[in-house]
Amino acid sequence: DVSNKLDEQKEECISQLKENEMLRTKLQQLNYQHALSEQQYEQKLKQKSLELQIADLKTKQHEEKSLQEQSQMKLYAEQVSQLLATEKNLRLQLTADGEKFQQFQDALLKSNEVFETFKQEIEKMAKSIKELKKENLFLKSKCEKTDVTLIELVDERERLKKQLEKTKNQKEKLESLCRSLQAERKQNSTGSNNSDSVPS
């Protein structure tokens, strides 16, 4: 009877040892899985942090570019204003030259003695008017090109605003996703701690 009881106790001890070994193995596996999960969460958080930094950098670049475009637009506007003022002065000068030309014609009818002198003045004035007309056409062409450039700059500014808004929305989504991941990680960490406390 004693021998049988000893054999039974021995078998029971061996069974308990096997069960303890199996539980120890499961615990190690759970610890490994938990560490692996922690590592994966850390990698995801690092990745999201890098994505947020990239988004911030792009946003700053777009803002700087937008400021540069606004400064350039202001400069173009000033140049256009100067060109318009120059054109106005040229028109006034052309009107004055036309009046002088008429005066020269009237003076030619009155006197034959100064005909040659007036003729030379008329030729000079005609040359001057021709040059002024060429300059006026050049200024008009330059003004039109400046208007086109301003329209293009306005369109580019609107496009950059939309792109900046889109980038801000992406940033907010990434931040929301990062907060969700952190909350999920905290929840999983709390669940893991509760499950670890049960076997002990």
Coordinates of C-alpha atoms in Angstrom, one line a residue:
D1 CA 0.0 0.0 0.0
V2 CA 2.8 2.4 0.9
S3 CA 4.5 1.6 -2.4
N4 CA 1.4 2.2 -4.4
K5 CA 0.8 5.5 -2.6
L6 CA 4.4 6.5 -3.3
D7 CA 3.9 5.6 -7.0
E8 CA 0.7 7.6 -7.1
Q9 CA 2.4 10.6 -5.5
K10 CA 5.3 10.2 -7.8
E11 CA 3.0 10.2 -10.9
E12 CA 1.1 13.2 -9.5
C13 CA 4.3 15.1 -9.0
I14 CA 5.5 14.2 -12.5
S15 CA 2.2 15.4 -13.8
Q16 CA 2.4 18.6 -11.9
L17 CA 5.9 19.2 -13.1
K18 CA 4.8 18.7 -16.7
E19 CA 1.9 21.0 -16.2
N20 CA 4.2 23.6 -14.6
E21 CA 6.6 23.3 -17.5
M22 CA 3.8 23.7 -20.0
L23 CA 2.5 26.7 -18.1
R24 CA 6.0 28.1 -18.0
T25 CA 6.3 27.6 -21.8
K26 CA 3.0 29.3 -22.4
L27 CA 4.0 32.2 -20.2
Q28 CA 7.3 32.6 -22.1
Q29 CA 5.3 32.6 -25.4
L30 CA 2.9 35.2 -24.1
N31 CA 5.8 37.4 -22.9
Y32 CA 7.5 37.0 -26.3
Q33 CA 4.3 37.9 -28.1
H34 CA 3.7 40.9 -25.8
A35 CA 7.3 42.1 -26.4
L36 CA 6.9 41.6 -30.2
S37 CA 3.6 43.5 -30.1
E38 CA 5.2 46.3 -28.1
Q39 CA 8.0 46.5 -30.7
Q40 CA 5.5 46.7 -33.6
Y41 CA 3.6 49.5 -31.8
E42 CA 6.8 51.4 -31.3
Q43 CA 7.7 51.0 -34.9
K44 CA 4.3 52.2 -36.0
L45 CA 4.5 55.2 -33.7
K46 CA 7.9 56.1 -35.1
Q47 CA 6.6 55.7 -38.6
K48 CA 3.6 58.0 -37.9
S49 CA 5.9 60.5 -36.2
L50 CA 8.1 60.6 -39.3
E51 CA 5.0 61.1 -41.5
L52 CA 3.8 63.9 -39.3
Q53 CA 7.3 65.6 -39.5
I54 CA 7.3 65.2 -43.3
A55 CA 3.8 66.7 -43.5
D56 CA 4.9 69.6 -41.2
L57 CA 7.9 70.2 -43.4
K58 CA 5.8 70.2 -46.6
T59 CA 3.3 72.6 -45.0
K60 CA 6.1 75.0 -44.0
Q61 CA 7.5 74.8 -47.5
H62 CA 4.1 75.6 -49.1
E63 CA 3.6 78.5 -46.6
E64 CA 7.1 80.0 -47.5
K65 CA 6.4 79.6 -51.2
S66 CA 3.0 81.3 -50.8
L67 CA 4.7 84.2 -49.0
Q68 CA 7.3 84.5 -51.8
E69 CA 4.5 84.5 -54.4
Q70 CA 2.6 87.2 -52.5
S71 CA 5.8 89.3 -52.4
Q72 CA 6.4 88.8 -56.1
M73 CA 2.8 89.7 -56.9
K74 CA 3.1 92.9 -54.9
L75 CA 6.3 93.7 -56.9
Y76 CA 4.5 93.0 -60.2
A77 CA 1.6 95.2 -59.1
E78 CA 4.0 98.1 -58.4
Q79 CA 5.7 97.6 -61.8
V80 CA 2.3 97.6 -63.5
S81 CA 1.3 100.8 -61.7
Q82 CA 4.6 102.4 -62.8
L83 CA 4.0 101.3 -66.4
L84 CA 0.5 102.7 -66.4
A85 CA 1.8 106.1 -65.1
T86 CA 4.5 106.1 -67.8
E87 CA 1.9 105.3 -70.5
K88 CA -0.2 108.2 -69.3
N89 CA 2.7 110.5 -69.5
L90 CA 3.5 109.3 -73.0
R91 CA 0.0 109.9 -74.1
L92 CA 0.1 113.4 -72.7
Q93 CA 3.4 114.0 -74.5
L94 CA 1.9 112.6 -77.7
T95 CA -1.0 115.0 -77.4
A96 CA 1.4 117.9 -76.8
D97 CA 3.6 116.9 -79.7
G98 CA 0.5 116.8 -81.9
E99 CA -0.4 120.3 -80.9
K100 CA 3.1 121.5 -81.6
F101 CA 3.0 119.8 -85.0
Q102 CA -0.2 121.7 -85.8
Q103 CA 1.4 124.9 -84.7
F104 CA 4.4 124.2 -87.0
Q105 CA 2.0 123.6 -89.9
D106 CA 0.2 126.9 -89.3
A107 CA 3.6 128.7 -89.1
L108 CA 4.7 127.2 -92.4
L109 CA 1.6 128.7 -94.2
K110 CA 2.5 132.1 -92.8
S111 CA 6.1 132.3 -93.8
N112 CA 8.2 131.0 -96.7
E113 CA 11.5 132.2 -95.2
V114 CA 11.4 129.7 -92.2
F115 CA 10.0 126.9 -94.3
E116 CA 13.2 124.9 -94.3
T117 CA 13.6 125.4 -90.6
F118 CA 10.1 124.3 -89.9
K119 CA 10.5 121.4 -92.3
Q120 CA 13.5 120.1 -90.3
E121 CA 11.5 120.5 -87.1
I122 CA 8.6 118.6 -88.5
E123 CA 10.9 115.7 -89.6
K124 CA 12.4 115.7 -86.1
M125 CA 9.0 115.7 -84.5
A126 CA 7.8 112.9 -86.8
K127 CA 10.8 110.8 -85.9
S128 CA 10.2 111.5 -82.2
I129 CA 6.5 110.5 -82.6
K130 CA 7.4 107.3 -84.4
E131 CA 9.8 106.4 -81.6
L132 CA 7.2 107.3 -79.0
K133 CA 4.7 105.1 -80.7
K134 CA 7.1 102.2 -80.8
E135 CA 7.9 102.7 -77.1
N136 CA 4.1 103.0 -76.4
L137 CA 3.5 99.7 -78.3
F138 CA 6.3 98.0 -76.4
L139 CA 4.9 99.3 -73.0
K140 CA 1.4 98.0 -73.9
S141 CA 2.8 94.6 -74.8
K142 CA 4.8 94.5 -71.6
C143 CA 1.7 95.6 -69.6
E144 CA -0.3 92.8 -71.2
K145 CA 2.4 90.2 -70.4
T146 CA 2.4 91.5 -66.8
D147 CA -1.4 91.1 -66.6
V148 CA -1.0 87.5 -67.8
T149 CA 1.7 86.9 -65.3
L150 CA -0.5 88.3 -62.5
I151 CA -3.4 86.1 -63.5
E152 CA -1.1 83.0 -63.5
L153 CA 0.3 84.0 -60.1
V154 CA -3.2 84.4 -58.7
D155 CA -4.1 80.9 -60.0
E156 CA -0.9 79.5 -58.6
R157 CA -1.7 81.1 -55.2
E158 CA -5.2 79.5 -55.2
R159 CA -3.7 76.2 -56.1
L160 CA -1.1 76.5 -53.3
K161 CA -3.9 77.4 -50.8
K162 CA -5.9 74.3 -51.8
Q163 CA -2.8 72.1 -51.5
L164 CA -2.0 73.7 -48.1
E165 CA -5.5 73.0 -46.9
K166 CA -5.2 69.4 -48.2
T167 CA -1.9 68.9 -46.4
K168 CA -3.4 70.3 -43.2
N169 CA -6.3 67.9 -43.4
Q170 CA -3.9 65.0 -44.0
K171 CA -1.9 66.2 -40.9
E172 CA -5.0 66.2 -38.8
K173 CA -6.0 62.7 -40.0
L174 CA -2.5 61.5 -39.2
E175 CA -2.6 63.0 -35.7
S176 CA -6.0 61.5 -35.1
L177 CA -4.7 58.1 -36.2
C178 CA -1.7 58.4 -34.0
R179 CA -3.9 59.2 -31.0
S180 CA -6.1 56.2 -31.8
L181 CA -3.0 54.0 -31.9
Q182 CA -1.8 55.3 -28.6
A183 CA -5.2 54.7 -27.0
E184 CA -5.3 51.2 -28.5
R185 CA -1.8 50.5 -27.2
K186 CA -2.7 51.7 -23.7
Q187 CA -5.8 49.6 -23.8
N188 CA -3.9 46.5 -25.0
S189 CA -1.2 47.2 -22.3
T190 CA -3.8 47.3 -19.6
G191 CA -5.4 44.1 -20.9
S192 CA -2.1 42.3 -21.0
N193 CA -1.3 43.3 -17.4
N194 CA -4.6 41.9 -16.2
S195 CA -4.1 38.6 -18.1
D196 CA -0.6 38.3 -16.6
S197 CA -1.8 38.7 -13.1
V198 CA -4.2 35.7 -13.4
P199 CA -1.7 32.8 -13.6
S200 CA 0.5 34.2 -10.8

